CSV table of C-alpha atoms in Angstrom, one decimal:
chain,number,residue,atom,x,y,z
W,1,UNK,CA,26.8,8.7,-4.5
W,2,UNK,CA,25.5,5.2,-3.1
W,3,UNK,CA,24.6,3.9,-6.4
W,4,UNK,CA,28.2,5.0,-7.7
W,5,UNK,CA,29.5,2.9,-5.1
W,6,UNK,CA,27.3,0.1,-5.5
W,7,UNK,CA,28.5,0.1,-9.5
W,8,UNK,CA,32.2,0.5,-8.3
W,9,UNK,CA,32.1,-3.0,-6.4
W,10,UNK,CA,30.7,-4.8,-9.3
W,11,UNK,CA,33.1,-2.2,-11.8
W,12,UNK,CA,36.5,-2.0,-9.4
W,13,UNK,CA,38.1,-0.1,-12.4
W,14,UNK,CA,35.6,2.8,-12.4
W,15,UNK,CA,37.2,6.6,-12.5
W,16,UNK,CA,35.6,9.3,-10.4
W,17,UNK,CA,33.8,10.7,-13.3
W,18,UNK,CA,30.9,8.7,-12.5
W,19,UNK,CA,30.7,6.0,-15.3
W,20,UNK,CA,27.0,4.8,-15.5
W,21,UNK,CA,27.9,2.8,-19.0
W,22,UNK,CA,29.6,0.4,-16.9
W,23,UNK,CA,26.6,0.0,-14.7
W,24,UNK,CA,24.5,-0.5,-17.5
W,25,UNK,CA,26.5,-3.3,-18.8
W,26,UNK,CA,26.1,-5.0,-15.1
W,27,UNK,CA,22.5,-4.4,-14.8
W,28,UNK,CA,21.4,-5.5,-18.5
W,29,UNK,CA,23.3,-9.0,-18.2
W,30,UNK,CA,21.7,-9.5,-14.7
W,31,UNK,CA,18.2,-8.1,-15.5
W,32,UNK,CA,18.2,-10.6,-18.4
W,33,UNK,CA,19.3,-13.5,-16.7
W,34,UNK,CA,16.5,-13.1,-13.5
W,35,UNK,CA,13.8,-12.7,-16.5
W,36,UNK,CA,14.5,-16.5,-17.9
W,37,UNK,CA,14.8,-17.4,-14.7
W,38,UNK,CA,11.0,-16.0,-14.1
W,39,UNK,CA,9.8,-17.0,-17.3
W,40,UNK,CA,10.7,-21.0,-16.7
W,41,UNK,CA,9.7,-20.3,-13.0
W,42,UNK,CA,5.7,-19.8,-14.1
W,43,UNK,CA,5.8,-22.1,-16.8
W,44,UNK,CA,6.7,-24.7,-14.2
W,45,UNK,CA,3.6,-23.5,-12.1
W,46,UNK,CA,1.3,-24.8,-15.0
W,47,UNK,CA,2.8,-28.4,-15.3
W,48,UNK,CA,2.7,-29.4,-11.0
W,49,UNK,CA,4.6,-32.6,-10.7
W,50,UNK,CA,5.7,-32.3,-14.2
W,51,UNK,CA,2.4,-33.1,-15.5
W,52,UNK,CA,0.7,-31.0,-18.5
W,53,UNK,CA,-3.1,-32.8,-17.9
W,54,UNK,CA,-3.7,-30.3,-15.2
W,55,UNK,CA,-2.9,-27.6,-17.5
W,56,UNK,CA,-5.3,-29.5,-20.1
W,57,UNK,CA,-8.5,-29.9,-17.9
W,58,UNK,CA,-7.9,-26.3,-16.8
W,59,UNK,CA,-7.2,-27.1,-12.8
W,60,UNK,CA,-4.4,-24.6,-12.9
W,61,UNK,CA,-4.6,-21.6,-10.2
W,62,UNK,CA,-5.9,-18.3,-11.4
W,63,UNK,CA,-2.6,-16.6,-10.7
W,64,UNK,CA,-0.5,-19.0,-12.4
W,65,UNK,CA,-2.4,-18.7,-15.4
W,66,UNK,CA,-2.2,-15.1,-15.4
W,67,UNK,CA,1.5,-15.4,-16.1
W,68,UNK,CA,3.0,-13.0,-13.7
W,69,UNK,CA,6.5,-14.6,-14.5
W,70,UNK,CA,6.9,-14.7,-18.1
W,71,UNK,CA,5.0,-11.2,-18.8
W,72,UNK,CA,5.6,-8.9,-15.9
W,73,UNK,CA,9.0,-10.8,-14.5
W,74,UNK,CA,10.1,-12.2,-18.0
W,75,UNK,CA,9.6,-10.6,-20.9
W,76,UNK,CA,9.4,-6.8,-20.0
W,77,UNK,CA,12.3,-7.2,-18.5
W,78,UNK,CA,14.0,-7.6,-22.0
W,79,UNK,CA,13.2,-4.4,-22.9
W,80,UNK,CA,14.6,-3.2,-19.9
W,81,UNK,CA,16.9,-0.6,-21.9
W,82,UNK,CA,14.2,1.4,-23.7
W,83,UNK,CA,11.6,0.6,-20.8
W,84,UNK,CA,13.0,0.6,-17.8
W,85,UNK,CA,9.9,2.3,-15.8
W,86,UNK,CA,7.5,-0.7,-17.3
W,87,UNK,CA,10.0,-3.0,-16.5
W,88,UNK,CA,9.5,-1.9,-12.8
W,89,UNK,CA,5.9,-1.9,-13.1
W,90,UNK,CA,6.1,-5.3,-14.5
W,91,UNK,CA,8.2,-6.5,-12.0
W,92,UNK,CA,5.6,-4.8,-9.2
W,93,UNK,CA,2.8,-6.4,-11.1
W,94,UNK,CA,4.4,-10.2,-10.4
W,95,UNK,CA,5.5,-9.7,-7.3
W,96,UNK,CA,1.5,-8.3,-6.3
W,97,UNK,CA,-0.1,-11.2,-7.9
W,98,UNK,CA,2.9,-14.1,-6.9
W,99,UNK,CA,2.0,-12.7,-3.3
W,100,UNK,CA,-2.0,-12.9,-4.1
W,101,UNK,CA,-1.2,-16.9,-5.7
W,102,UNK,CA,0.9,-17.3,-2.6
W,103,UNK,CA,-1.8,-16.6,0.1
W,104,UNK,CA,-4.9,-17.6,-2.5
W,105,UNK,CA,-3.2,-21.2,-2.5
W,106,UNK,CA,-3.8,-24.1,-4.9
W,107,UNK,CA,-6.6,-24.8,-7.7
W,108,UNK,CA,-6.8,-28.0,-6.5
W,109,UNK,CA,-8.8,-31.5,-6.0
W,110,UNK,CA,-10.2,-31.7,-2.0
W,111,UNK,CA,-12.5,-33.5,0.1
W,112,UNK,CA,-15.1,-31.3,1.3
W,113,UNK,CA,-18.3,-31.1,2.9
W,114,UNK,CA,-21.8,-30.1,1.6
W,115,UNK,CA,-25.0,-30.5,3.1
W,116,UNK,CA,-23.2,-32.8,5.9
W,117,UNK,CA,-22.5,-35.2,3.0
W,118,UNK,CA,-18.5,-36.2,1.8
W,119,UNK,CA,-17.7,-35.1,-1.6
W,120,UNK,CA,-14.7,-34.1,-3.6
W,121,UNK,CA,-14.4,-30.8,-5.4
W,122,UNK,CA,-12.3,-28.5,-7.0
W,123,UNK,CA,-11.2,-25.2,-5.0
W,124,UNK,CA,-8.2,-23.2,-3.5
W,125,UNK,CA,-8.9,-25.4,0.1
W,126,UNK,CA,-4.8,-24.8,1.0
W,127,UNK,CA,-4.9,-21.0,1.8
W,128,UNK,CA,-6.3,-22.1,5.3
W,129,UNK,CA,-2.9,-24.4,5.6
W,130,UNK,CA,0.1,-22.5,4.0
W,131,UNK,CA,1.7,-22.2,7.0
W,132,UNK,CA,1.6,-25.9,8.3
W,133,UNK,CA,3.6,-28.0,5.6
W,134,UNK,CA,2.8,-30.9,7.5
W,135,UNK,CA,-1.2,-31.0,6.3
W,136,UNK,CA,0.1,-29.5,2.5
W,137,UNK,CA,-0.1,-33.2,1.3
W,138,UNK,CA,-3.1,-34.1,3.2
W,139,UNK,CA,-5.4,-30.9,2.0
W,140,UNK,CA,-5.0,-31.7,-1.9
W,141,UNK,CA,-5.9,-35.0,-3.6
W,142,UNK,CA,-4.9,-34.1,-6.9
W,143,UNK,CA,-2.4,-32.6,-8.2
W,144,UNK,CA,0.0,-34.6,-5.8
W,145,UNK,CA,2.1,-32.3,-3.9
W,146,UNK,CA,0.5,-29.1,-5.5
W,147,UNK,CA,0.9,-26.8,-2.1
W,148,UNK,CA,4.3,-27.3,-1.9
W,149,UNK,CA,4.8,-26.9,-5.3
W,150,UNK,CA,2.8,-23.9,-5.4
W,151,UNK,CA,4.6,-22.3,-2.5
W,152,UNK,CA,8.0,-22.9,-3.9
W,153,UNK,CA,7.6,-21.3,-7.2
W,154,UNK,CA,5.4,-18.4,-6.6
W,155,UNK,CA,8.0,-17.8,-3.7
W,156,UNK,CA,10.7,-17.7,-6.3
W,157,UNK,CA,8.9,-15.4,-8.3
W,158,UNK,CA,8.7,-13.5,-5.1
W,159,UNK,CA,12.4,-13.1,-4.8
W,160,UNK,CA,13.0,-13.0,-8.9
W,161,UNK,CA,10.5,-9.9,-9.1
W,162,UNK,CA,12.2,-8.3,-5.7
W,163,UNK,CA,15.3,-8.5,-7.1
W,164,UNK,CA,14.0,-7.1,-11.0
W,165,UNK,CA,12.5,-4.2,-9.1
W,166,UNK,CA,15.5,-3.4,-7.4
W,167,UNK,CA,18.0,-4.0,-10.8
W,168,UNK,CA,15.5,-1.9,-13.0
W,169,UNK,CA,15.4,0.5,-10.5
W,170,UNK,CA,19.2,1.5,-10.5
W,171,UNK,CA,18.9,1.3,-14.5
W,172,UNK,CA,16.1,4.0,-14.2
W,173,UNK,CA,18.7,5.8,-12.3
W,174,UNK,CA,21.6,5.1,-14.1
W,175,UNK,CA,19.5,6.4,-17.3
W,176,UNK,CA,18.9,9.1,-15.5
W,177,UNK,CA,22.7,9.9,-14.5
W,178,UNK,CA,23.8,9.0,-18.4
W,179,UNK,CA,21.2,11.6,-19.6
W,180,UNK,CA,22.2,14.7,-17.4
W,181,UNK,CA,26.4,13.7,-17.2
W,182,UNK,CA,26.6,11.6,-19.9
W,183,UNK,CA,28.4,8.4,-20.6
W,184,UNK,CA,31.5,7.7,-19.9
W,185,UNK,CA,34.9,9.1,-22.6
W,186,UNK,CA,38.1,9.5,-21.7
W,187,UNK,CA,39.0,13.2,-22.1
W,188,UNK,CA,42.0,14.1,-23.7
């Protein structure tokens, strides 16, 4: 009964016969929306600072290079009628490995030490600093600005894939609902 009136805020004209076509045509729209939204949200992870030589060399992070956003958030989500249960999983799938690439940190350029001796080396140094923005810019060399930039995306994939799991949940129910009442038609 929840999700009924969940559809009926978004639907005010919905009957009591429990229309779960209008729902779909809700959820679809939205669910399609949040998967561009995650697509262009990963492929901005791969160019930090607007930059593609990063991307070129191969200092990209692990996790952004898996694509959680434009396979698991993005483009399962288009298929979100047929597949709604993958869609979910996809949506779990980004949201696990956003989280991992959140916490991992940064592929990026830092000055370390080895054998008591100053040298610069590529690495995921920032996982030790996520949670003191101040030393973000001062952990990372190159790319410029990559913590922050890191955080700020695979957070929004965060949310994007939070969000997906919730939407393509209620389609799952919704399809659900449609198969055992059936759609909505006026009786005469």
């Amino acid at each position: 009964m929840l999700f009924f009136s969940l559809c009926s805020i978004f639907s005010p004209g919905l009957s009591s016969a429990m229309c779960v076509g209008t729902c779909t045509r809700i959820l679809g729209p939205c669910l399609l929306i949040l998967g561009f939204l995650s697509i262009t949200a990963n492929i901005l992870l791969l160019f930090p600072n607007w930059e593609w030589c990063y991307l070129s060399l191969g200092q990209i992070s692990k996790r952004a290079m898996l694509m959680p956003g434009v396979w698991g958030g993005g483009l399962l989500m288009f298929l979100s009628i047929l597949l709604s249960g993958l869609a979910l999983l996809g949506s779990a799938a980004c949201f696990i490995l956003s989280g991992s690439g959140l916490t991992e940190g940064p592929l990026c350029l830092y000055n370390s030490t080895l054998n008591h001796n100053k040298v610069q080396q590529w690495g995921y140094p920032a996982q030790n600093y996520l949670y003191d923005p101040s030393l973000w810019n001062s952990v990372c060399i190159k790319p410029q600005n990559i913590v922050g930039w890191n955080v700020y995306f695979f957070s929004s994939l965060l949310v994007i894939s939070t969000v997906e799991m919730i939407l393509a949940a209620l389609q799952i129910i919704n399809g659900c609902f449609g198969c055992v009442c059936g759609l909505c038609e006026q009786k005469k």
